[in-house]
Short mmCIF file of C-alpha atoms in Angstrom, two decimals:
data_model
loop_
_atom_site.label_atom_id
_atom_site.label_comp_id
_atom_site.label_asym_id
_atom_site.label_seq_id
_atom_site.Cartn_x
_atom_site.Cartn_y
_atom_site.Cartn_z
CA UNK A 1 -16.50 -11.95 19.83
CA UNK A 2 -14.61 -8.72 19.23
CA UNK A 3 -11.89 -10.18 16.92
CA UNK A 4 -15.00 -11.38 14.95
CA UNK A 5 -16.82 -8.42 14.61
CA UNK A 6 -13.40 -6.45 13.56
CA UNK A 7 -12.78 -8.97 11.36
CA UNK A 8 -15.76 -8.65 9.64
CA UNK A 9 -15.66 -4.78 9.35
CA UNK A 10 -12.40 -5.05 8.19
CA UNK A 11 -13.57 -7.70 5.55
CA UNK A 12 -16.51 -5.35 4.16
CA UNK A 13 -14.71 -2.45 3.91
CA UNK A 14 -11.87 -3.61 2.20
CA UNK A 15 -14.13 -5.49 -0.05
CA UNK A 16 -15.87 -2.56 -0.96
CA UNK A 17 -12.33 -0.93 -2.08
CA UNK A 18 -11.84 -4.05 -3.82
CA UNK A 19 -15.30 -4.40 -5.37
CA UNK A 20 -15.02 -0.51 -6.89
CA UNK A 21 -11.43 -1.34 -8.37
CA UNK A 22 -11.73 -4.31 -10.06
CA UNK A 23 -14.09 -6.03 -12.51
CA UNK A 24 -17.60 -7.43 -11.54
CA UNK A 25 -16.90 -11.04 -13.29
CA UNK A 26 -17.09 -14.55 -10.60
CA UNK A 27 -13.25 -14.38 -11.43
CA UNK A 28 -12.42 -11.47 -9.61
CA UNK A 29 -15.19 -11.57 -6.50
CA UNK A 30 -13.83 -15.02 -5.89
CA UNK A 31 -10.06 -13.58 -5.72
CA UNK A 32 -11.08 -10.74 -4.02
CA UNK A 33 -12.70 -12.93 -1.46
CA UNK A 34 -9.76 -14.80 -0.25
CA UNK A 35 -7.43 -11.96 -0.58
CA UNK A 36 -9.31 -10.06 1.78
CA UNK A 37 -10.18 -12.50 3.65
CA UNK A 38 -6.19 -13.51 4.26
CA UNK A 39 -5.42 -9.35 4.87
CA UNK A 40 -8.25 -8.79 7.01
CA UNK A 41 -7.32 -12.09 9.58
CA UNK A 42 -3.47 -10.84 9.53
CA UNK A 43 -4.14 -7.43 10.59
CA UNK A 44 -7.48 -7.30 12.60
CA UNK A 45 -6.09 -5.93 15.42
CA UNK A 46 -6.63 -2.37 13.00
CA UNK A 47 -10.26 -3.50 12.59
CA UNK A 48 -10.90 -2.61 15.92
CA UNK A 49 -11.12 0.89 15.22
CA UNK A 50 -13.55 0.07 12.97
CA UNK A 51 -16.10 -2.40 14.96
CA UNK A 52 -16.38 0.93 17.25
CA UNK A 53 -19.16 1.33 14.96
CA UNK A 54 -22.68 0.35 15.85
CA UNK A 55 -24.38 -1.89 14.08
CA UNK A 56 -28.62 -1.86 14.53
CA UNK A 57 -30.95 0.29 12.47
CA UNK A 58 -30.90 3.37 14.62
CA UNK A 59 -27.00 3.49 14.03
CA UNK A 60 -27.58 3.00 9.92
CA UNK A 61 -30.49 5.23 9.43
CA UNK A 62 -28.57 8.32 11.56
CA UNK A 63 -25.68 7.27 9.16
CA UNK A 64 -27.06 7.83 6.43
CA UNK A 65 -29.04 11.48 7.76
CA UNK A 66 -25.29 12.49 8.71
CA UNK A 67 -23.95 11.90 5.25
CA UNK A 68 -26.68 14.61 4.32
CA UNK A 69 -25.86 17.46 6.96
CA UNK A 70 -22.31 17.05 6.26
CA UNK A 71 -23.39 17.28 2.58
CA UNK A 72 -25.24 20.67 3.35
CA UNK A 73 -22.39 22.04 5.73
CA UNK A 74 -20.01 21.97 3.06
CA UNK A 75 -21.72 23.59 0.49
CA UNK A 76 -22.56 26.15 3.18
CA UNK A 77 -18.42 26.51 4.09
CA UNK A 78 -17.76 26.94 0.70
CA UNK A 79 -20.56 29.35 0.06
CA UNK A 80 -18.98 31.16 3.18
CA UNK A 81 -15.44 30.97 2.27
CA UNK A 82 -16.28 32.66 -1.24
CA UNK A 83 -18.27 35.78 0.72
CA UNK A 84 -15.31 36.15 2.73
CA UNK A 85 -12.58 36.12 0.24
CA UNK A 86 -14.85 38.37 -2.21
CA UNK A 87 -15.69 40.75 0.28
CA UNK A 88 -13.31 43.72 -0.21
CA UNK A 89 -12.68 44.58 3.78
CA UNK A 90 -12.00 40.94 4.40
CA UNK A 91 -14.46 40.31 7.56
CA UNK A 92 -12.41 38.05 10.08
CA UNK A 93 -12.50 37.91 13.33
CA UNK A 94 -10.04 34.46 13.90
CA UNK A 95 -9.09 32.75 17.40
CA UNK A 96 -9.03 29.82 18.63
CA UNK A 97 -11.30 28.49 20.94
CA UNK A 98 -11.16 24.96 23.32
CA UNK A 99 -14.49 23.00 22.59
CA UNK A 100 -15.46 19.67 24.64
CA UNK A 101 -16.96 16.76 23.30
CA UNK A 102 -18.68 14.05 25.10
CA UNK A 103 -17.65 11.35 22.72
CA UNK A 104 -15.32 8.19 23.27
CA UNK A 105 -14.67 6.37 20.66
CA UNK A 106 -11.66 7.42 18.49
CA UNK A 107 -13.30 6.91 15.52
CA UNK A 108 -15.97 9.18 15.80
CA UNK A 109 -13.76 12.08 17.64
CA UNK A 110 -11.63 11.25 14.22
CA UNK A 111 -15.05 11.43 11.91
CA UNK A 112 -15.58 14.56 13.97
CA UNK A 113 -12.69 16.58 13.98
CA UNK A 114 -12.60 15.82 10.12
CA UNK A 115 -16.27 17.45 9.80
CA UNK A 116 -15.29 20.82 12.11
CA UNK A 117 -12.74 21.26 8.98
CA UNK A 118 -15.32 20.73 6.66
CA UNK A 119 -18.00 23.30 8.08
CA UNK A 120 -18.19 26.99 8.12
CA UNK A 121 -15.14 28.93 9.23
CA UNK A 122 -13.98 26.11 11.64
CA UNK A 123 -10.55 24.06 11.53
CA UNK A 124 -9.33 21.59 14.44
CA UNK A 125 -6.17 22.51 15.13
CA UNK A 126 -5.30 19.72 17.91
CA UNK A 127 -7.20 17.25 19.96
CA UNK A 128 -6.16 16.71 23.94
CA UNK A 129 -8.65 14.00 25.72
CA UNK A 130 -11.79 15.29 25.45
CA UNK A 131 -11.25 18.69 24.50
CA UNK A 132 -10.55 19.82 21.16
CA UNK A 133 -8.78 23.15 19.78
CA UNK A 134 -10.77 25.05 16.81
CA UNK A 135 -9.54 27.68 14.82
CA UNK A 136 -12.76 29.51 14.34
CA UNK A 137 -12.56 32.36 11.41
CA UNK A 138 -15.58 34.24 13.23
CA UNK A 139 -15.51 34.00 17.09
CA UNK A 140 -19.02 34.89 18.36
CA UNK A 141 -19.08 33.20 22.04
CA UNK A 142 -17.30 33.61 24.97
CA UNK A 143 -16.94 30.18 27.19
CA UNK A 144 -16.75 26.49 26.36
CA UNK A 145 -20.49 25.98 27.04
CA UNK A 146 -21.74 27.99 24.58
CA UNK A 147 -18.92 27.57 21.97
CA UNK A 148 -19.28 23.57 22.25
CA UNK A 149 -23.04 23.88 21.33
CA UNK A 150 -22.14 26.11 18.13
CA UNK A 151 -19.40 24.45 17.10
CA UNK A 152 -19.53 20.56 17.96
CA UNK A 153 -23.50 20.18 18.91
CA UNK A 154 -24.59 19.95 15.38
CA UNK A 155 -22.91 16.67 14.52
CA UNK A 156 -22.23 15.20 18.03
CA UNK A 157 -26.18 14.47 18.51
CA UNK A 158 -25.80 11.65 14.93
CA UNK A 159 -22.04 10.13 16.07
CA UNK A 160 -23.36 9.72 19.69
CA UNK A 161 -25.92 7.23 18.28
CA UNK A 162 -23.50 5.68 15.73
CA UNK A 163 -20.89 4.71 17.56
CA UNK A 164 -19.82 2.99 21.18
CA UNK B 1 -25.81 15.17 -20.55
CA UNK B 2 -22.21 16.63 -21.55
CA UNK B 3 -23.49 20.15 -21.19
CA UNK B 4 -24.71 19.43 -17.60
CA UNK B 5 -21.03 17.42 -16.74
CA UNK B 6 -19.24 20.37 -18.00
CA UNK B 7 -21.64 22.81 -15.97
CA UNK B 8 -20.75 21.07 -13.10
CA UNK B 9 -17.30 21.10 -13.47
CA UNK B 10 -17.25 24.38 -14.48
CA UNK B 11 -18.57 25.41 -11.01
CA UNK B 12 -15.84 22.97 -9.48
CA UNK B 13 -13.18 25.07 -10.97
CA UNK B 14 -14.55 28.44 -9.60
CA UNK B 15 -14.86 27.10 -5.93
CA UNK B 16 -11.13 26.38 -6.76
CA UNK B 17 -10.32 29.64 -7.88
CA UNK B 18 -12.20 31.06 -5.05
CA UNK B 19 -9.72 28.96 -2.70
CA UNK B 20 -6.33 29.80 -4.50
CA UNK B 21 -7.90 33.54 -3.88
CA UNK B 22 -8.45 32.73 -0.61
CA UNK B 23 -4.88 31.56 0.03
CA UNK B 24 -3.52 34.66 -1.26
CA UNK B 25 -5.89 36.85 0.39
CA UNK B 26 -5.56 35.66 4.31
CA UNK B 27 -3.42 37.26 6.26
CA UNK B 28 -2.07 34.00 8.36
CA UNK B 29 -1.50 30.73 8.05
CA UNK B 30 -4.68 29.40 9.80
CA UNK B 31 -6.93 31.53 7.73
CA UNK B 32 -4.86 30.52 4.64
CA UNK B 33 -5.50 26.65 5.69
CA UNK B 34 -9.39 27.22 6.16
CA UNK B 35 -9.73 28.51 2.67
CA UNK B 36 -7.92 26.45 0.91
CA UNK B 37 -9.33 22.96 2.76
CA UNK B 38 -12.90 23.88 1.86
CA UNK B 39 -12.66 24.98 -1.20
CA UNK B 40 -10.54 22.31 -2.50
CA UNK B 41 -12.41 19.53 -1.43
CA UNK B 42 -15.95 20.51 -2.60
CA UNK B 43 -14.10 22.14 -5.92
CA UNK B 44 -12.13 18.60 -6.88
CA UNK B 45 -15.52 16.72 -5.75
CA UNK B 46 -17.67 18.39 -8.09
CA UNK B 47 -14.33 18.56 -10.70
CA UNK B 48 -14.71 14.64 -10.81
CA UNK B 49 -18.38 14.65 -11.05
CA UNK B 50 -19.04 16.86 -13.50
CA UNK B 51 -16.42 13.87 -15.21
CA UNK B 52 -18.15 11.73 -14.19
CA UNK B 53 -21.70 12.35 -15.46
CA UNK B 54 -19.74 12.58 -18.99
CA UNK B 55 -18.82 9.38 -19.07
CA UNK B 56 -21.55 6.32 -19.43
CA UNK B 57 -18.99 3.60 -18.59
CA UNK B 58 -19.03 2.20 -15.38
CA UNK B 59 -16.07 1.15 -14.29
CA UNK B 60 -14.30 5.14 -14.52
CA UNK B 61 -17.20 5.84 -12.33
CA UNK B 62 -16.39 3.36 -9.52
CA UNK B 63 -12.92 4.81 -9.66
CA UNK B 64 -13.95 8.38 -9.78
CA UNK B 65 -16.08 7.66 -6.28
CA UNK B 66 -12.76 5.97 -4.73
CA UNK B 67 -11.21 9.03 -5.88
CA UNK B 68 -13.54 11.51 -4.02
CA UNK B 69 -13.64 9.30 -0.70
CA UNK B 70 -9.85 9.73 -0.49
CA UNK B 71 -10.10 13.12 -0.84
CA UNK B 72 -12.83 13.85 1.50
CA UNK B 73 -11.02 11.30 4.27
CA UNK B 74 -7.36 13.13 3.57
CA UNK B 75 -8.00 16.69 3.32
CA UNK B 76 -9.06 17.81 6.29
CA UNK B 77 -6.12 14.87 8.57
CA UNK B 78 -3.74 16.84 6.00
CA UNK B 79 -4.89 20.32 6.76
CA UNK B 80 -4.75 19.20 10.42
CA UNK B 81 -1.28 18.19 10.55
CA UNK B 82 -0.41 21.60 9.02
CA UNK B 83 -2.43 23.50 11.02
CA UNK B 84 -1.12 21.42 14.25
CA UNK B 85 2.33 21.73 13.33
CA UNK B 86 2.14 25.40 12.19
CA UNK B 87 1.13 25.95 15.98
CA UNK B 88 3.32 23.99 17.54
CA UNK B 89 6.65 25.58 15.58
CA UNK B 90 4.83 29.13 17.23
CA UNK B 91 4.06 30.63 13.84
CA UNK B 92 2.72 34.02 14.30
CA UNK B 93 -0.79 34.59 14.29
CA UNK B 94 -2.76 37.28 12.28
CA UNK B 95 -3.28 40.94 14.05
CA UNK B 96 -6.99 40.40 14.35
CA UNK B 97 -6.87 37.05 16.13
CA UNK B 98 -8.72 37.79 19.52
CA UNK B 99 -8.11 34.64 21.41
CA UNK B 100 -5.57 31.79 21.62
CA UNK B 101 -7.12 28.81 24.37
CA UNK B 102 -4.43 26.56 22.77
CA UNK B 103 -1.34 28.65 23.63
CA UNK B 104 -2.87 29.47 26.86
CA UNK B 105 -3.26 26.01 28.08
CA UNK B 106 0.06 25.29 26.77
CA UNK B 107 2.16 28.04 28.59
CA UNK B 108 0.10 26.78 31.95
CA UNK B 109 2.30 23.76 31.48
CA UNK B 110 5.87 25.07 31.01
CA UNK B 111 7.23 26.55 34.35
#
């Protein structure tokens, strides 16, 4: 049952890459088809990463709300990175600070420690276990408590639900 | 349409500039990462949109979206290999850092 359901994540997402390349002609789904098909049974055992995903309509929907807050977080980073680099004193206070996160799955600590780049004045700078190590440009807290929730509380809530 | 591609590239190319800015500004190589990660993906994503929305065909679009996931997926793994590596090789940090937990928990470890 697991070999099936990596296979099959495997299959759609390569499919998609396959689908955006190439022409939309009977031709070229058909090819694509077996081609993936043939890739995605040799080498399933890297599917497994992706079958960590979730699949009901809780899982989809919060999927698809993430897409969105990581949307507006970057904008906002960006927005904050051009204040700071305008400013003429420069206003940094850097560190870095050990977060935890409650999540398993190496996918989502991956999709995670991706997004922490992505948002405002935060960039992982190594992962051990559970605990991850954040260069903040800003620090504000004091303890892992309280940096956790400002930090990694904002996205953990949506890849909790998506993935095992 | 045109007008409102070029627009939008237009503003891609000043979050770019803002990040090349950034990277000269920063006084260490963390701070030098974190501007120049955020700025460069959001600047090349709306770069290729703003070409994007120029074009009618379809299938430079489908490319142009490959194009952006690959850069939103690689950025910030590349950016985290520096930045890990940059730590690990004890580069020096900036003068106004106020806390290290990393090189903290590290030292614990080392006799």
């Amino acid at each position: 049952m697991k070999n099936i359901k990596s296979f099959v994540f495997l299959f759609i997402f390569l499919y998609i890459f396959w689908l955006l390349l190439n022409p939309w002609n009977w031709q070229a789904l058909l090819a694509g088809a077996v081609i993936v098909a043939l890739i995605s049974g040799i080498f399933r055992k890297y599917g497994e990463i992706l079958a960590q995903f979730k699949l009901n309509p809780k899982s989809i929907l919060y999927s698809l709300i993430y897409i969105f807050v990581f949307l507006k977080e970057l904008i906002k980073s960006n927005l904050d990175v051009a204040q700071r680099v305008l400013s003429p004193k420069l206003p940094i206070t850097p560190g870095i600070v050990k977060v935890k996160t409650n999540l398993n799955s190496d996918f989502a600590k991956t999709i995670l420690a991706n997004s922490i780049t992505l948002t405002p004045g935060t960039l992982s700078v190594d992962l051990k276990g559970k605990f991850l190590y954040i260069h903040w440009i800003n620090v504000t807290t004091e303890g892992i408590e309280a940096t956790s929730r400002a930090i990694v509380g904002k996205f953990e809530k949506y890849l909790e639900v998506m993935f095992d | 349409m045109q007008l409102v591609g070029a627009i939008i590239t237009l503003i891609g190319s000043i979050f770019l500039f803002l990040g090349a800015l950034g990277v000269f500004r920063m006084p260490d190589v963390f701070n030098r990462i974190q501007a120049g990660t955020k700025a460069t993906t959001l600047g090349t994503m709306l770069f290729l949109i703003g070409i994007t929305i120029g074009h009618t065909d379809v299938v430079p679009t489908l490319k142009i979206i490959i194009l952006i996931l690959f850069i939103l997926f690689t950025n910030p793994l590349s950016s985290h290999a520096l930045a890990r590596a940059a730590h690990y090789i004890k580069t020096p940090l900036a003068e106004e850092t106020v806390r290290d937990d990393l090189a903290k928990d590290e030292d614990r470890k080392e006799p």
